[in-house]
Amino acid sequence: DVQITQSPSYLAASPGETITINCRASKSISKFLAWYQEKPGKTNKLLIYSGSTLQSGIPSRFSGSGSGTDFTLTISSLEPEDFAMYFCQHHNEYPLTFGAGTKLELK
Amino acid sequence: EVLLQQSGPELVKPGASVKIPCKASGYTFIDYNMDWVKQSPGRSLEWIGDVNPNNADTFYNQKFKDKATLTFDTSSSTAYMELRSLTSEDTAVYYCARRGKWLLFMDYWGQGTSVTVSS
């Protein structure tokens, strides 16, 4: 199984800042990594798939990059509604596996 | 609007089984696979498996092969996951999620069903 190591597990930032979250796969997964946002009381939201493809309706301040084993989610100019949990998932092969999550909190 | 409606919390006894529904609306049910995901307290997400309502194919994570059974009912656009021989290790929130078209990511999620295994 592909192991996904996500970092950092916790991040404190302020509105307007730019942050990055990383996921590293235990072997090459080509471009096939997705990013999700988790917020209390809401269903999980797909942000990005295939490494860098923005899901329909997701603001352009969210961007993804990377291929092979190293991937990054960047959120530019943080908005108040962006403070949430983020997790990644590889979608290269079965079984699908997830990163452990990053909690983005208000500084 | 795509919606995946899951049922309320379940309290079940060790050794019992539970069947969790996931009612889909806002799209053609048979056109998309449905994934199921486990989130244990304080732990990461684990993919359980998926079902294809068009041809009834299922694919399971080996870890859950003896634990979960995925089924569906096209007449009600509902997917089901049955968990059997429950232990405290099965206490978790279980999510259904619609598979994206052609690729193995999940584009819409249910709100989750909490299952607590306790005597």
Short mmCIF file of C-alpha atoms in Angstrom, two decimals:
data_model
loop_
_atom_site.label_atom_id
_atom_site.label_comp_id
_atom_site.label_asym_id
_atom_site.label_seq_id
_atom_site.Cartn_x
_atom_site.Cartn_y
_atom_site.Cartn_z
CA ASP A 1 0.00 0.00 0.00
CA VAL A 2 1.13 3.56 -0.65
CA GLN A 3 1.86 5.39 2.60
CA ILE A 4 1.15 9.11 2.64
CA THR A 5 3.02 11.35 5.05
CA GLN A 6 1.37 14.73 5.48
CA SER A 7 3.04 17.73 7.11
CA PRO A 8 2.73 19.77 9.17
CA SER A 9 0.03 18.27 11.37
CA TYR A 10 -0.76 21.71 12.72
CA LEU A 11 -0.36 25.18 11.28
CA ALA A 12 -1.27 28.57 12.69
CA ALA A 13 -1.68 31.50 10.32
CA SER A 14 -3.46 34.82 9.90
CA PRO A 15 -5.90 35.99 7.24
CA GLY A 16 -4.07 37.30 4.20
CA GLU A 17 -1.10 34.98 4.64
CA THR A 18 -0.06 32.24 2.23
CA ILE A 19 0.44 28.74 3.57
CA THR A 20 1.61 25.43 2.21
CA ILE A 21 0.82 21.86 3.23
CA ASN A 22 2.82 18.91 2.00
CA CYS A 23 2.15 15.27 1.27
CA ARG A 24 4.81 12.72 0.47
CA ALA A 25 4.01 9.31 -0.97
CA SER A 26 6.06 6.21 -0.19
CA LYS A 27 6.39 5.53 -3.91
CA SER A 28 5.61 7.38 -7.10
CA ILE A 29 1.93 8.07 -7.63
CA SER A 30 2.45 10.05 -10.83
CA LYS A 31 0.18 13.11 -10.56
CA PHE A 32 -2.66 11.38 -8.74
CA LEU A 33 -3.15 13.20 -5.48
CA ALA A 34 -6.30 14.87 -4.23
CA TRP A 35 -6.79 17.46 -1.51
CA TYR A 36 -9.88 17.85 0.67
CA GLN A 37 -11.14 20.32 3.24
CA GLU A 38 -12.93 19.17 6.38
CA LYS A 39 -14.97 21.59 8.49
CA PRO A 40 -17.24 20.89 11.46
CA GLY A 41 -20.87 20.58 10.49
CA LYS A 42 -20.09 20.42 6.78
CA THR A 43 -19.37 17.58 4.43
CA ASN A 44 -15.82 17.08 3.22
CA LYS A 45 -15.06 19.16 0.17
CA LEU A 46 -12.87 18.14 -2.75
CA LEU A 47 -10.47 20.98 -3.56
CA ILE A 48 -7.96 19.60 -6.03
CA TYR A 49 -7.41 16.33 -7.86
CA SER A 50 -4.71 14.95 -10.13
CA GLY A 51 -2.21 17.04 -8.24
CA SER A 52 -3.17 20.42 -9.62
CA THR A 53 -6.66 20.35 -11.14
CA LEU A 54 -8.97 22.69 -9.28
CA GLN A 55 -12.41 21.21 -8.62
CA SER A 56 -15.27 23.21 -10.04
CA GLY A 57 -16.39 26.00 -7.72
CA ILE A 58 -13.21 26.09 -5.65
CA PRO A 59 -11.61 29.54 -5.36
CA SER A 60 -8.39 30.13 -7.27
CA ARG A 61 -6.49 30.95 -4.07
CA PHE A 62 -6.25 27.17 -3.67
CA SER A 63 -3.60 25.54 -5.81
CA GLY A 64 -1.82 22.22 -5.94
CA SER A 65 1.52 21.18 -7.33
CA GLY A 66 3.82 18.22 -7.45
CA SER A 67 4.23 14.84 -9.03
CA GLY A 68 5.90 11.56 -8.28
CA THR A 69 6.18 11.46 -4.52
CA ASP A 70 6.02 15.09 -3.36
CA PHE A 71 2.97 17.30 -3.47
CA THR A 72 1.99 20.68 -2.08
CA LEU A 73 -1.29 22.44 -1.38
CA THR A 74 -0.94 26.21 -1.36
CA ILE A 75 -3.61 28.55 -0.06
CA SER A 76 -2.86 32.16 -1.00
CA SER A 77 -4.29 35.15 0.84
CA LEU A 78 -6.08 33.13 3.49
CA GLU A 79 -9.73 33.96 4.05
CA PRO A 80 -11.46 33.45 7.43
CA GLU A 81 -13.42 30.51 6.02
CA ASP A 82 -10.21 28.66 5.11
CA PHE A 83 -9.38 27.74 8.69
CA ALA A 84 -10.17 24.04 8.70
CA MET A 85 -8.66 20.58 8.49
CA TYR A 86 -7.01 19.56 5.23
CA PHE A 87 -6.09 16.09 4.10
CA CYS A 88 -4.68 14.50 1.03
CA GLN A 89 -5.45 11.20 -0.67
CA HIS A 90 -3.61 9.41 -3.42
CA HIS A 91 -5.76 8.18 -6.27
CA ASN A 92 -3.19 6.29 -8.30
CA GLU A 93 -4.14 2.70 -7.46
CA TYR A 94 -6.00 0.53 -4.99
CA PRO A 95 -6.07 0.68 -2.06
CA LEU A 96 -6.63 4.39 -1.76
CA THR A 97 -4.87 5.90 1.25
CA PHE A 98 -4.99 9.24 3.02
CA GLY A 99 -2.64 11.59 4.79
CA ALA A 100 -3.14 12.14 8.51
CA GLY A 101 -4.41 15.68 8.06
CA THR A 102 -3.29 19.24 8.77
CA LYS A 103 -5.23 21.47 11.11
CA LEU A 104 -5.05 25.08 9.95
CA GLU A 105 -5.88 27.39 12.83
CA LEU A 106 -6.17 31.11 13.29
CA LYS A 107 -3.06 32.67 14.81
CA GLU B 1 -27.36 19.51 -6.10
CA VAL B 2 -25.58 16.27 -5.27
CA LEU B 3 -26.44 15.05 -1.79
CA LEU B 4 -25.45 11.92 0.08
CA GLN B 5 -27.66 11.49 3.11
CA GLN B 6 -26.45 9.16 5.82
CA SER B 7 -28.31 7.87 8.87
CA GLY B 8 -27.94 8.88 12.49
CA PRO B 9 -25.59 7.50 15.12
CA GLU B 10 -25.63 3.80 15.94
CA LEU B 11 -24.88 2.16 19.26
CA VAL B 12 -24.30 -1.55 18.78
CA LYS B 13 -23.16 -4.41 20.96
CA PRO B 14 -19.93 -6.29 20.40
CA GLY B 15 -20.41 -9.17 18.01
CA ALA B 16 -23.41 -7.61 16.33
CA SER B 17 -23.78 -6.21 12.82
CA VAL B 18 -24.89 -2.85 11.54
CA LYS B 19 -26.06 -1.75 8.10
CA ILE B 20 -25.48 1.88 7.19
CA PRO B 21 -27.45 3.50 4.37
CA CYS B 22 -26.33 6.31 2.10
CA LYS B 23 -29.13 7.82 0.05
CA ALA B 24 -27.99 9.64 -3.05
CA SER B 25 -29.82 12.42 -4.83
CA GLY B 26 -29.10 15.06 -7.44
CA TYR B 27 -27.47 12.76 -9.96
CA THR B 28 -27.98 9.46 -11.79
CA PHE B 29 -27.12 6.89 -9.14
CA ILE B 30 -25.85 4.17 -11.45
CA ASP B 31 -23.41 6.49 -13.22
CA TYR B 32 -20.95 6.78 -10.32
CA ASN B 33 -19.21 4.38 -7.99
CA MET B 34 -19.66 4.86 -4.25
CA ASP B 35 -16.73 4.73 -1.85
CA TRP B 36 -16.84 4.07 1.87
CA VAL B 37 -14.31 5.51 4.30
CA LYS B 38 -13.64 4.96 8.01
CA GLN B 39 -12.43 7.61 10.42
CA SER B 40 -11.52 6.20 13.82
CA PRO B 41 -11.25 8.55 16.81
CA GLY B 42 -7.98 10.47 16.54
CA ARG B 43 -6.89 8.55 13.48
CA SER B 44 -6.58 9.16 9.81
CA LEU B 45 -9.09 8.15 7.19
CA GLU B 46 -9.10 4.60 5.84
CA TRP B 47 -10.63 3.55 2.55
CA ILE B 48 -12.89 0.54 2.99
CA GLY B 49 -13.94 -0.17 -0.57
CA ASP B 50 -16.22 0.83 -3.38
CA VAL B 51 -19.26 -0.42 -5.25
CA ASN B 52 -20.29 0.16 -8.85
CA PRO B 53 -24.10 0.41 -8.98
CA ASN B 54 -24.06 -0.03 -12.74
CA ASN B 55 -22.57 -3.52 -12.80
CA ALA B 56 -22.49 -4.47 -9.08
CA ASP B 57 -18.69 -4.75 -9.05
CA THR B 58 -17.12 -4.22 -5.66
CA PHE B 59 -13.53 -3.68 -4.63
CA TYR B 60 -12.40 -3.96 -1.03
CA ASN B 61 -9.38 -2.85 0.89
CA GLN B 62 -7.88 -6.17 2.04
CA LYS B 63 -8.01 -4.88 5.61
CA PHE B 64 -11.81 -4.70 5.48
CA LYS B 65 -12.57 -7.68 3.30
CA ASP B 66 -13.89 -9.77 6.19
CA LYS B 67 -15.52 -6.84 7.94
CA ALA B 68 -17.59 -4.94 5.39
CA THR B 69 -20.08 -5.78 2.66
CA LEU B 70 -21.10 -3.12 0.16
CA THR B 71 -24.47 -3.29 -1.57
CA PHE B 72 -26.98 -0.95 -3.16
CA ASP B 73 -30.59 -0.55 -4.19
CA THR B 74 -31.06 1.29 -7.46
CA SER B 75 -34.81 1.72 -6.89
CA SER B 76 -34.10 4.00 -3.95
CA SER B 77 -30.65 5.27 -5.08
CA THR B 78 -29.21 4.03 -1.83
CA ALA B 79 -25.86 2.44 -1.13
CA TYR B 80 -25.33 0.31 1.95
CA MET B 81 -22.41 -0.83 4.01
CA GLU B 82 -22.86 -3.67 6.45
CA LEU B 83 -20.26 -4.18 9.15
CA ARG B 84 -20.22 -7.53 10.95
CA SER B 85 -18.72 -9.08 14.06
CA LEU B 86 -18.26 -5.64 15.54
CA THR B 87 -15.58 -4.92 18.13
CA SER B 88 -14.39 -1.76 19.84
CA GLU B 89 -11.93 -1.33 16.93
CA ASP B 90 -14.93 -0.66 14.70
CA THR B 91 -16.01 2.38 16.71
CA ALA B 92 -15.64 5.17 14.18
CA VAL B 93 -17.40 7.55 11.84
CA TYR B 94 -18.15 5.99 8.47
CA TYR B 95 -18.54 8.07 5.36
CA CYS B 96 -19.95 7.34 1.96
CA ALA B 97 -18.51 9.38 -0.88
CA ARG B 98 -19.27 9.55 -4.57
CA ARG B 99 -16.38 8.55 -6.79
CA GLY B 100 -15.26 11.11 -9.31
CA LYS B 101 -15.76 10.22 -12.92
CA TRP B 102 -12.96 8.06 -14.34
CA LEU B 103 -10.50 8.71 -11.50
CA LEU B 104 -10.19 7.38 -7.98
CA PHE B 105 -10.95 10.51 -5.97
CA MET B 106 -14.19 11.39 -4.15
CA ASP B 107 -16.09 14.42 -5.31
CA TYR B 108 -19.01 14.46 -2.87
CA TRP B 109 -19.21 13.13 0.67
CA GLY B 110 -21.94 12.19 3.06
CA GLN B 111 -22.02 13.72 6.53
CA GLY B 112 -20.88 10.50 8.16
CA THR B 113 -22.51 7.94 10.44
CA SER B 114 -21.09 7.45 13.90
CA VAL B 115 -20.94 3.83 15.03
CA THR B 116 -20.15 3.09 18.66
CA VAL B 117 -19.53 -0.49 19.67
CA SER B 118 -20.18 -0.97 23.36
CA SER B 119 -21.95 -3.41 25.63
#
